[in-house]
PDB file of C-alpha atoms and ligand atoms in Angstrom:
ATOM      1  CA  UNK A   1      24.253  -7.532   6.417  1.00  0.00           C
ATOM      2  CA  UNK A   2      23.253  -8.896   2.981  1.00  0.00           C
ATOM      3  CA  UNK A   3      20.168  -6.727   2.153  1.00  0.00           C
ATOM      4  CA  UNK A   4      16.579  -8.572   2.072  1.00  0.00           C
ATOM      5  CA  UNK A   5      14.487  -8.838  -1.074  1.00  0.00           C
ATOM      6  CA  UNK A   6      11.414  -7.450  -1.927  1.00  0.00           C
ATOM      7  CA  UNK A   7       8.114  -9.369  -3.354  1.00  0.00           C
ATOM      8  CA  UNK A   8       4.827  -8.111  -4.444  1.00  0.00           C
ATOM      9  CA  UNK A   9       1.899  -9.993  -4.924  1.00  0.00           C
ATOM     10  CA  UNK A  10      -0.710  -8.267  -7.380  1.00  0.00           C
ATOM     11  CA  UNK A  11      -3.922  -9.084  -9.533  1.00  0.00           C
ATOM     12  CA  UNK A  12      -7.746  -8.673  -9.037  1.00  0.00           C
ATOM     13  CA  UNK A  13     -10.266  -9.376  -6.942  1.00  0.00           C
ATOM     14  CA  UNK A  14     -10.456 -12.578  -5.455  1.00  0.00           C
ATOM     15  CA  UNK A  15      -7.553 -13.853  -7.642  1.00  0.00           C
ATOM     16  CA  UNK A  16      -6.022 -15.303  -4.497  1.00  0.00           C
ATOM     17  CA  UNK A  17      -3.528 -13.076  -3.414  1.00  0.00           C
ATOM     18  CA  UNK A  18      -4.162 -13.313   0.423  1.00  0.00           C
ATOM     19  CA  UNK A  19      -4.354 -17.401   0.201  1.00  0.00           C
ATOM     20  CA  UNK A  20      -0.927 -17.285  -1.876  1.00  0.00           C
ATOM     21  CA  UNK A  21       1.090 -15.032   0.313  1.00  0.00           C
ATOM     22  CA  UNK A  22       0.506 -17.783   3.203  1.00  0.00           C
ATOM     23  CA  UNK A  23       1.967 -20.504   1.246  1.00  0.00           C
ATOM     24  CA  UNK A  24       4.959 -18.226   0.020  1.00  0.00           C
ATOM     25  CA  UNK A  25       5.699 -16.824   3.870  1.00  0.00           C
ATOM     26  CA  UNK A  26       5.427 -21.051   4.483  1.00  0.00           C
ATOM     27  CA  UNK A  27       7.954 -21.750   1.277  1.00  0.00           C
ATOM     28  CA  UNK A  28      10.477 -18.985   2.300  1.00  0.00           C
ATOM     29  CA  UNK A  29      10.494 -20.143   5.846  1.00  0.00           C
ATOM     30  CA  UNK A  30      11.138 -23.523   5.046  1.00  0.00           C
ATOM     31  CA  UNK A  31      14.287 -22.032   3.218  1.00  0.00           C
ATOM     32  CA  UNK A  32      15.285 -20.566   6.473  1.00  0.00           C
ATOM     33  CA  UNK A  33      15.013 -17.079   5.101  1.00  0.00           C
ATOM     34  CA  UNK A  34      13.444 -14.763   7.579  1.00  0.00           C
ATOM     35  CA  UNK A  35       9.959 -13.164   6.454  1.00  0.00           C
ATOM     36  CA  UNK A  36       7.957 -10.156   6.953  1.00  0.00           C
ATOM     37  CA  UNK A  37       4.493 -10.526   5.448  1.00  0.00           C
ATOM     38  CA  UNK A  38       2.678  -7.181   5.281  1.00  0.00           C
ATOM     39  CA  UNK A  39      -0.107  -5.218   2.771  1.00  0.00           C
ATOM     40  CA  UNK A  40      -0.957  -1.987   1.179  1.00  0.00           C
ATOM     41  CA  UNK A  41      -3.058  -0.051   1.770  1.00  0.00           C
ATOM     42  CA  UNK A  42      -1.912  -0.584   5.191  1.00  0.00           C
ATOM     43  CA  UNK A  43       0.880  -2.092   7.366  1.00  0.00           C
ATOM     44  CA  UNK A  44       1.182   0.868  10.288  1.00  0.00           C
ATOM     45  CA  UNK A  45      -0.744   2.238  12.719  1.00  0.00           C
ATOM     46  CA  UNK A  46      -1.692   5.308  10.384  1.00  0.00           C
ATOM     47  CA  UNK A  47      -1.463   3.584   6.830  1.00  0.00           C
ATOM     48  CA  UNK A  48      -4.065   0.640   7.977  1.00  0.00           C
ATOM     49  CA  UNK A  49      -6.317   4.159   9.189  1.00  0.00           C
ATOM     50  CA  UNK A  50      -5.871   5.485   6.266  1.00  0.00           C
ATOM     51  CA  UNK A  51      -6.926   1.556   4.326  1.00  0.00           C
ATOM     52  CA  UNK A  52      -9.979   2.008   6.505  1.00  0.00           C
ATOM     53  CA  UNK A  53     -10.893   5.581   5.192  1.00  0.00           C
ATOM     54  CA  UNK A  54     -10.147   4.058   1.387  1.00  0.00           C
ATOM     55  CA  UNK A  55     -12.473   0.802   1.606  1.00  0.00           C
ATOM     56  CA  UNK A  56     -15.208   2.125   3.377  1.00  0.00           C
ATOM     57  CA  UNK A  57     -18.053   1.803   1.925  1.00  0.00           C
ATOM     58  CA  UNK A  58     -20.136   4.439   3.450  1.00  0.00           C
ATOM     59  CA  UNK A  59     -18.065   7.133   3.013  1.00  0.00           C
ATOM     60  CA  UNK A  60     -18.790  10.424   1.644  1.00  0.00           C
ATOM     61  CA  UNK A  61     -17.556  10.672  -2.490  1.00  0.00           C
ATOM     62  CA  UNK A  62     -13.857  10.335  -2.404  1.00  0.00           C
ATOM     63  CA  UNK A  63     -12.117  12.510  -5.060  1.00  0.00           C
ATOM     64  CA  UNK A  64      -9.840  10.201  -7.677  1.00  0.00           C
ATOM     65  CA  UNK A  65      -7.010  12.775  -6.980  1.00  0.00           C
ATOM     66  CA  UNK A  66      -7.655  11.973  -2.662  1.00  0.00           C
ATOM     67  CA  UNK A  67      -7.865   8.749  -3.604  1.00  0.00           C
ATOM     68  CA  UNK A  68      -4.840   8.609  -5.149  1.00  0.00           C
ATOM     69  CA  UNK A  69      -2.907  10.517  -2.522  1.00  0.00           C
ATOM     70  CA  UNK A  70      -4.529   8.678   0.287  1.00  0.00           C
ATOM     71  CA  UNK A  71      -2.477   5.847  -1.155  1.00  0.00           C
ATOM     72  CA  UNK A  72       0.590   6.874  -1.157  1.00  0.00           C
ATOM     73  CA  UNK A  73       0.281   8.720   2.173  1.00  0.00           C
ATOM     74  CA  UNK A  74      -0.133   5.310   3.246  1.00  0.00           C
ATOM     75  CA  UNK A  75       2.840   3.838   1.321  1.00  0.00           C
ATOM     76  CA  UNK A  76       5.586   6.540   2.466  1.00  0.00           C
ATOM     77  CA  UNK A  77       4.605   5.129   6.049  1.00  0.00           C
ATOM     78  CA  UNK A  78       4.446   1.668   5.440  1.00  0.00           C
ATOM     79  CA  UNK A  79       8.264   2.022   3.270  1.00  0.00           C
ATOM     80  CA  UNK A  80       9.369   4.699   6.068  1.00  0.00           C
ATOM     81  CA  UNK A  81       8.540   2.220   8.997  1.00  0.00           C
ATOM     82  CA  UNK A  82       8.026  -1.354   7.956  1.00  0.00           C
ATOM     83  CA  UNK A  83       9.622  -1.909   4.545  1.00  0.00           C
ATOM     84  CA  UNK A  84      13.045  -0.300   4.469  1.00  0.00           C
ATOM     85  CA  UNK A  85      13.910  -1.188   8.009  1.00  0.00           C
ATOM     86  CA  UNK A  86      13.210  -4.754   7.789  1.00  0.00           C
ATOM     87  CA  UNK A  87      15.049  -4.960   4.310  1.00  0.00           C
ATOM     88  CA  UNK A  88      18.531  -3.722   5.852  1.00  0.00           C
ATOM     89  CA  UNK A  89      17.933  -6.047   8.671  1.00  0.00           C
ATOM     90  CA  UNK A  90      18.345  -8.519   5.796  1.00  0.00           C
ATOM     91  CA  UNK A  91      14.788  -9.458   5.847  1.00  0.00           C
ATOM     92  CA  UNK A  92      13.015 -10.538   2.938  1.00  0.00           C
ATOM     93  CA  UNK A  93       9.345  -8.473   2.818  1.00  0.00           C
ATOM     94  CA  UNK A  94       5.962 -10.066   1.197  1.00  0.00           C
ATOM     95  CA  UNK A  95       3.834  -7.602   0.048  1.00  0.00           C
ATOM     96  CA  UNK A  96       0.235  -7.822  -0.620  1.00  0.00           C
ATOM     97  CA  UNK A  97      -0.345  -5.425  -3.526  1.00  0.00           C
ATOM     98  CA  UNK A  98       2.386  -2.744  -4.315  1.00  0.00           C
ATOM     99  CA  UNK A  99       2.392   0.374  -6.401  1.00  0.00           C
ATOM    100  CA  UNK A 100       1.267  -1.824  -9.585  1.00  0.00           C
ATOM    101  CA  UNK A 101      -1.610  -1.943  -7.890  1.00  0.00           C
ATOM    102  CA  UNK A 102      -1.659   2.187  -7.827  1.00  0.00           C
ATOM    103  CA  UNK A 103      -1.026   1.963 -11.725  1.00  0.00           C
ATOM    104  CA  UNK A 104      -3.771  -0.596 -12.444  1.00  0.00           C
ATOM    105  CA  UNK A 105      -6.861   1.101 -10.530  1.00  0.00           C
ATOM    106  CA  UNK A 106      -6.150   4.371 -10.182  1.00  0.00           C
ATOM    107  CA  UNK A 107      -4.197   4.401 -13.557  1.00  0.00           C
ATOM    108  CA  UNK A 108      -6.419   1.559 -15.112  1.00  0.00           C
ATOM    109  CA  UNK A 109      -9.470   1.434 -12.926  1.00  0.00           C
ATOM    110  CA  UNK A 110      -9.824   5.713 -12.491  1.00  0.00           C
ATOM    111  CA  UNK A 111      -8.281   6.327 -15.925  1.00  0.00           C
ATOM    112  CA  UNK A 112      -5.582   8.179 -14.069  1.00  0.00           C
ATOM    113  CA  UNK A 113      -2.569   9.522 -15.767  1.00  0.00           C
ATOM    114  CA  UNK A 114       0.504   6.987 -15.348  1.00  0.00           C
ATOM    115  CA  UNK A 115       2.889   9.960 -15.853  1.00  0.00           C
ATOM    116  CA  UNK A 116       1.029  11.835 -11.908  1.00  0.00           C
ATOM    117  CA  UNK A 117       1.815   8.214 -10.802  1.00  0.00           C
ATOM    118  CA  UNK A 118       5.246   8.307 -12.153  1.00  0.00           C
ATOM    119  CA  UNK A 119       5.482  11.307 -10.124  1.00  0.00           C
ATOM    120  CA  UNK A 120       4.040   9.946  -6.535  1.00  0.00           C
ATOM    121  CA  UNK A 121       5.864   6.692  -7.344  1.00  0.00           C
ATOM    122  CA  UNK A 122       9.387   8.754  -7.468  1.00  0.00           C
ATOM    123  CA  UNK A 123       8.835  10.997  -4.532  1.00  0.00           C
ATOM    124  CA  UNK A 124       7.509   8.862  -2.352  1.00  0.00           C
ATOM    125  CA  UNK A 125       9.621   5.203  -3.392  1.00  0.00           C
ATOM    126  CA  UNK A 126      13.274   6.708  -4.503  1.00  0.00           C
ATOM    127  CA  UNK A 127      15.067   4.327  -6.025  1.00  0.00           C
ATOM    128  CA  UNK A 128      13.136   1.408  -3.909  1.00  0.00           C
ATOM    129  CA  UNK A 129      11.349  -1.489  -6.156  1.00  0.00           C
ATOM    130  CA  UNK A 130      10.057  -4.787  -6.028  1.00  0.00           C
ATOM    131  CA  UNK A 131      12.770  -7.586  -6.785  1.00  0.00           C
ATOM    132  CA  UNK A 132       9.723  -9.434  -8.449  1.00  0.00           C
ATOM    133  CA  UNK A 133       6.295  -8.888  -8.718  1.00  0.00           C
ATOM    134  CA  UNK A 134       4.345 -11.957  -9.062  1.00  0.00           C
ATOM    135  CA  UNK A 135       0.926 -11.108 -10.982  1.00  0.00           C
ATOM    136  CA  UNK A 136      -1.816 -13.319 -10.237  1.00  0.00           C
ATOM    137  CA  UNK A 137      -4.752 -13.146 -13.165  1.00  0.00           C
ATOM    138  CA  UNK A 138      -7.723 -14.898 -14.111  1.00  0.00           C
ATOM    139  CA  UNK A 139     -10.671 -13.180 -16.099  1.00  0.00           C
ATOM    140  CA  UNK A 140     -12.432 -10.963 -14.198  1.00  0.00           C
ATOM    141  CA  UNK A 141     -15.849 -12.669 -13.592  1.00  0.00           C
ATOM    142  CA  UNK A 142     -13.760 -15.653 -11.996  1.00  0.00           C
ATOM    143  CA  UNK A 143     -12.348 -13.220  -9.434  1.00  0.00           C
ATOM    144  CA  UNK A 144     -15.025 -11.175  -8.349  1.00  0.00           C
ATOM    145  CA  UNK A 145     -16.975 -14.381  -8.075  1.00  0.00           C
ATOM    146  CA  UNK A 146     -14.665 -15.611  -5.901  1.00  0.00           C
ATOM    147  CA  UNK A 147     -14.340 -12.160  -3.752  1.00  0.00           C
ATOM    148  CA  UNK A 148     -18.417 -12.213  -3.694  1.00  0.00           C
ATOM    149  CA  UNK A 149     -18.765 -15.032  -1.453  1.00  0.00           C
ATOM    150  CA  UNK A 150     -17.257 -13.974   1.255  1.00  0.00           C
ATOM    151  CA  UNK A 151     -20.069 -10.974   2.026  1.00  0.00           C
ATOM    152  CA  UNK A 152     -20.083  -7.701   2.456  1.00  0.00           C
ATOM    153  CA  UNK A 153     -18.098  -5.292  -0.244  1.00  0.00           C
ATOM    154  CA  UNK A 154     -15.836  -2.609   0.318  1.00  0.00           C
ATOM    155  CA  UNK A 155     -15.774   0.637  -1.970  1.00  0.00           C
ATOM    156  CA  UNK A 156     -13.609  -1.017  -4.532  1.00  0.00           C
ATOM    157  CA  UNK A 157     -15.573  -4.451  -4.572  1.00  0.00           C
ATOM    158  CA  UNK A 158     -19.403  -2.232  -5.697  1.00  0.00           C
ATOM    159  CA  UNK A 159     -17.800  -1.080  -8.584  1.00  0.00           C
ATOM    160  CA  UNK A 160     -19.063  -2.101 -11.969  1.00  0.00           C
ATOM    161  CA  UNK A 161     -17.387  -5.138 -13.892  1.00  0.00           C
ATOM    162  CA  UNK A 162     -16.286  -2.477 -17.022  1.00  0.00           C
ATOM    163  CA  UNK A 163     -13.824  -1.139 -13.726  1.00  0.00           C
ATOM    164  CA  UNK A 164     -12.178  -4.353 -13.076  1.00  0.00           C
ATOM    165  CA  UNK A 165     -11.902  -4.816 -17.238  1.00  0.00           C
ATOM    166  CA  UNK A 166     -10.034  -1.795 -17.115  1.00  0.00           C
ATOM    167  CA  UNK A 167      -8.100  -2.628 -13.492  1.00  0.00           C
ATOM    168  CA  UNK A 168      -7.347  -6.416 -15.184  1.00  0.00           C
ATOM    169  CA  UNK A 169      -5.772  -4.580 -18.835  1.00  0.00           C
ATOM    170  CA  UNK A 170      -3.424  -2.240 -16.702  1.00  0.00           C
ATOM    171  CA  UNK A 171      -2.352  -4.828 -14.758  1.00  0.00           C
ATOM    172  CA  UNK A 172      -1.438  -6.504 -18.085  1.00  0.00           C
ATOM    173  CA  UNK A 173       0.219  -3.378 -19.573  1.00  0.00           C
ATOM    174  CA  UNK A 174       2.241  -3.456 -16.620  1.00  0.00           C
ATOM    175  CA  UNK A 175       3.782  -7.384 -16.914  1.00  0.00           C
ATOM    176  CA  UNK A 176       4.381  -5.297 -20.798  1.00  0.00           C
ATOM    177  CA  UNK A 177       6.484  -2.655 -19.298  1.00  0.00           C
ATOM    178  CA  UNK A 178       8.263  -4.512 -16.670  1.00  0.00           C
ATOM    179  CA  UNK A 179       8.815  -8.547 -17.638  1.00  0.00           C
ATOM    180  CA  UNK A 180      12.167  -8.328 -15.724  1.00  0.00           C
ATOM    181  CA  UNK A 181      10.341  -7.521 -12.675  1.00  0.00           C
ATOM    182  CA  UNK A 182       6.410  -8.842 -12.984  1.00  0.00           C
ATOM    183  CA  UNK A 183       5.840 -12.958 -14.396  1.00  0.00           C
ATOM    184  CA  UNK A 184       2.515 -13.985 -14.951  1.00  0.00           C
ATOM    185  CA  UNK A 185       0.777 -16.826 -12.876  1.00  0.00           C
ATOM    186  CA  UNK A 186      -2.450 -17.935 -13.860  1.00  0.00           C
ATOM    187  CA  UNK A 187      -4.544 -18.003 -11.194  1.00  0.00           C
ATOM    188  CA  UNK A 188      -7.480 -19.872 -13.315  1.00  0.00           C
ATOM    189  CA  UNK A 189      -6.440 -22.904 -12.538  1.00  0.00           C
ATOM    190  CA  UNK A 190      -6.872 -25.442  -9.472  1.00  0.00           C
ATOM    191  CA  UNK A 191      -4.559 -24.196  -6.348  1.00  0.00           C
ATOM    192  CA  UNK A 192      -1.972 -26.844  -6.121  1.00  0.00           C
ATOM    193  CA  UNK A 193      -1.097 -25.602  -9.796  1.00  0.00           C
ATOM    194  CA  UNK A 194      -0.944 -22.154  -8.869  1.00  0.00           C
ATOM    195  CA  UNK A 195       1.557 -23.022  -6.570  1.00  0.00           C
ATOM    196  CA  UNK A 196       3.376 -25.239  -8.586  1.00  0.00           C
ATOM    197  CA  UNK A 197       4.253 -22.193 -10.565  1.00  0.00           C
ATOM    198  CA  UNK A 198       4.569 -19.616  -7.977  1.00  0.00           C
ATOM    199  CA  UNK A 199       7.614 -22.068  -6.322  1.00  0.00           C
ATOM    200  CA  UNK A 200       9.244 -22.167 -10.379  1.00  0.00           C
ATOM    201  CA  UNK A 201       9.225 -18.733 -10.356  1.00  0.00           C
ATOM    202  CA  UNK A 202      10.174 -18.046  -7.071  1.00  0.00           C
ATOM    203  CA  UNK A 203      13.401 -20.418  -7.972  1.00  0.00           C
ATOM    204  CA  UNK A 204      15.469 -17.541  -9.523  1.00  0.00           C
ATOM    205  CA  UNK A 205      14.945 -15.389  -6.189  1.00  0.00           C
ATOM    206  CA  UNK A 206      16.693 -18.477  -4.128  1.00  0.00           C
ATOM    207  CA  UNK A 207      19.434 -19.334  -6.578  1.00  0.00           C
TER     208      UNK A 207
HETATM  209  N1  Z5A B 301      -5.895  -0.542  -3.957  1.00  0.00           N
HETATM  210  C1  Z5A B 301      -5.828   0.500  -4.849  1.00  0.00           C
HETATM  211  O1  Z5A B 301      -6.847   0.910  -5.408  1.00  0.00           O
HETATM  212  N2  Z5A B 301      -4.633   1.084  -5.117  1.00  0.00           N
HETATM  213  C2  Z5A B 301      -3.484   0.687  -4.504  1.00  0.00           C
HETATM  214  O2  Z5A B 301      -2.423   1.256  -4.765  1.00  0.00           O
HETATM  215  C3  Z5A B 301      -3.562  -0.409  -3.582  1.00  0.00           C
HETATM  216  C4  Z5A B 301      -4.778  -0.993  -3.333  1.00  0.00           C
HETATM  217  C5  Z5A B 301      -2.319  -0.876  -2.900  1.00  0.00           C
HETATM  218  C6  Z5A B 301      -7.485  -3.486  -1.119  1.00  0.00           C
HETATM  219  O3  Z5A B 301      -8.077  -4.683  -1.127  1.00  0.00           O
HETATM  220  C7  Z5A B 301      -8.139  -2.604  -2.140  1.00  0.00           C
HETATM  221  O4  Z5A B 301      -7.314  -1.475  -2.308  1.00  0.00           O
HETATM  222  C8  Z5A B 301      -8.185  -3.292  -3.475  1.00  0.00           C
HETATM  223  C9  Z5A B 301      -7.419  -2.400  -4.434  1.00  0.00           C
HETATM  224  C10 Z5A B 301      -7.218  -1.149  -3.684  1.00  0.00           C
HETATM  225  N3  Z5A B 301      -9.452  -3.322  -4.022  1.00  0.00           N
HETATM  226  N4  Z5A B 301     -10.325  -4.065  -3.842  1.00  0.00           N
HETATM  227  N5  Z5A B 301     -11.246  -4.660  -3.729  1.00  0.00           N
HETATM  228  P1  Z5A B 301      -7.319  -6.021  -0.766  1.00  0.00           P
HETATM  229  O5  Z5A B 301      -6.072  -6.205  -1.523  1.00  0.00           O
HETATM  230  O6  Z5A B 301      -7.220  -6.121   0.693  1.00  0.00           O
HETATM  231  O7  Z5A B 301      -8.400  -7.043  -1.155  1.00  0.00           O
HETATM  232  P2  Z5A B 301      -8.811  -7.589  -2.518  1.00  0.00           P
HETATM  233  O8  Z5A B 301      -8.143  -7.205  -3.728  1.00  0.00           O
HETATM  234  O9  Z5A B 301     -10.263  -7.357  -2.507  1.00  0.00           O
HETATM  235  O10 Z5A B 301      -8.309  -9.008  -2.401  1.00  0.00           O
HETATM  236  P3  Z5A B 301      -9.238 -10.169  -2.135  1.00  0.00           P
HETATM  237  O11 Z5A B 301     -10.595  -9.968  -2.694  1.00  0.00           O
HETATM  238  O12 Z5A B 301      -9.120 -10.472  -0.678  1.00  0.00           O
HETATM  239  O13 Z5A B 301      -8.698 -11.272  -3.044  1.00  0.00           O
HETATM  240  P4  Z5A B 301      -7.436 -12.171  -2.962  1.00  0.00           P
HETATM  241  O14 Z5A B 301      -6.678 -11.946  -1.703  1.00  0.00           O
HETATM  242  O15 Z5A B 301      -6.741 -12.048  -4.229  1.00  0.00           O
HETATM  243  O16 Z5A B 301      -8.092 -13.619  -2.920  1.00  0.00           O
HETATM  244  P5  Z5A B 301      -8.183 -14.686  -1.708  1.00  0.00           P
HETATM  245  O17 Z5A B 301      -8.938 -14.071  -0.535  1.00  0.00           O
HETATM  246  O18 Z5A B 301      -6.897 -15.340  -1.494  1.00  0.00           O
HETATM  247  O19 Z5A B 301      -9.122 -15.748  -2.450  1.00  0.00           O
HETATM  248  C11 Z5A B 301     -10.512 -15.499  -2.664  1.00  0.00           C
HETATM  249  C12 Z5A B 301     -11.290 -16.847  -2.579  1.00  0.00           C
HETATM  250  O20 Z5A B 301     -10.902 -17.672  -3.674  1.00  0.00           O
HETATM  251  C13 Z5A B 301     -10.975 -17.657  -1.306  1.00  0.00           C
HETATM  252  O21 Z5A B 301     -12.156 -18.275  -0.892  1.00  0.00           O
HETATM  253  C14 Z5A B 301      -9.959 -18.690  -1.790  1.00  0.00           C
HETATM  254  O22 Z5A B 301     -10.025 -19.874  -1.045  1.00  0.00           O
HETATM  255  C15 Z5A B 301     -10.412 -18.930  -3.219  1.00  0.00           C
HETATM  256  N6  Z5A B 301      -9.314 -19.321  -4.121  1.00  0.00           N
HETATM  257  C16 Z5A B 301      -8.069 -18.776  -4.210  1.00  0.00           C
HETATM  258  N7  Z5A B 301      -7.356 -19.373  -5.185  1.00  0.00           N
HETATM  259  C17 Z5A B 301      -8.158 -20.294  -5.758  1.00  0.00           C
HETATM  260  C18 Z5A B 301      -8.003 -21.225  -6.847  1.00  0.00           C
HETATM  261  N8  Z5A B 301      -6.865 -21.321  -7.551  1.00  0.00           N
HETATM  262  N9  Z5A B 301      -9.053 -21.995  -7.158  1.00  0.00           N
HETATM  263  C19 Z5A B 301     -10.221 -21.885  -6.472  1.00  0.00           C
HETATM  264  N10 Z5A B 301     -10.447 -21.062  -5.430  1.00  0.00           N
HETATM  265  C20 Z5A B 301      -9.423 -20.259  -5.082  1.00  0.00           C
END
């Protein structure tokens, strides 16, 4: 069995990362390749507990170093029982938000070390990585007004604008690191261009 691939979708708030992964589960499909769409936090019983703990609101102060470990409790569950599996079934796995997302607000956002990250990320992923990260980014107040409309905000969502500034720059050092791995799609523009670009890019994953 040919092993599946692996695709992250990353950026902001309200960049549209949750509207986008429908249209790419839709694209892939219509290639005949079978699909599992999924998101972190979350994606098992225990890791979408744990997403609830993260995002609420109301909850008492949550430490940056709990925060931090809360998420990649969640991600050795979701890799351990979702992820892995479904990629040696020969699956191909959609991910909404991946460890980039780890290095942009706890790294970026919590002005975390990216070397303690470096850490988590090795213990908990092995060798495993995205074949391609596609980075969705528009500037920040774009986002967040999008995100706004839709009500009530979860503990990320009340932070101040200076936090997704910081979230938006590590996102961007990332795309730096990795441009193997993470392209760029800007999501400032009207949809059917977004997706325009997401299909060229997605190209090189179909060849
Ligand atoms: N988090 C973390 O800190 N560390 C980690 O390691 C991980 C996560 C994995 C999970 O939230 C939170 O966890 C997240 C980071 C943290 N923080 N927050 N907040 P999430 O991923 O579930 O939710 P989100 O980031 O808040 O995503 P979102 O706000 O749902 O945004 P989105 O999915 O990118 O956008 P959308 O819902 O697709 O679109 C928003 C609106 O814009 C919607 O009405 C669309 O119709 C509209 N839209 C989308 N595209 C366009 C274009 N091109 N033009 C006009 N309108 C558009």
């Amino acid at each position: 069995m040919i092993r599946g691939k692996f695709i992250t979708l990353e950026g902001g708030e309200g960049v549209g990362k949750t509207t986008n992964l429908a249209f790419i589960k839709d694209h892939l499909q219509h290639h005949n390749i079978p699909v599992v769409v999924t998101r972190e936090p979350g994606g098992t019983y225990l890791a979408e507990k744990i997403r609830h703990l993260l995002l609420d609101a109301d909850s008492e102060d949550i430490s940056e170093q709990a925060e931090l470990l809360l998420m990649f409790a969640a991600r050795a569950q979701h890799i351990k029982h979702v992820i892995e599996p479904a990629l040696v079934r020969g699956n191909w796995v959609l991910c909404d938000r991946f460890t980039d997302a780890t290095y942009a607000y706890q790294g970026g956002g919590r002005s975390m070390k990216a070397s303690i990250i470096e850490c988590l990320e090795n213990l908990v992923q092995g060798t495993l990585k995205p074949d391609l990260t596609l980075l969705l980014d528009a500037p920040v107040e774009i986002g967040i007004d999008r995100a706004r409309k839709r009500g009530a905000f979860d503990r990320f969502e009340i932070e101040k604008i200076s936090f997704f500034e910081r979230v938006r720059r590590a996102y961007l050092l990332q795309l730096e690191l990795h441009p193997e791995r993470i392209k760029l799609i800007k999501a400032n523009q009207p949809l059917v261009d977004v997706q325009r670009a997401i299909v060229d890019t997605l190209r090189v994953l179909l060849r």
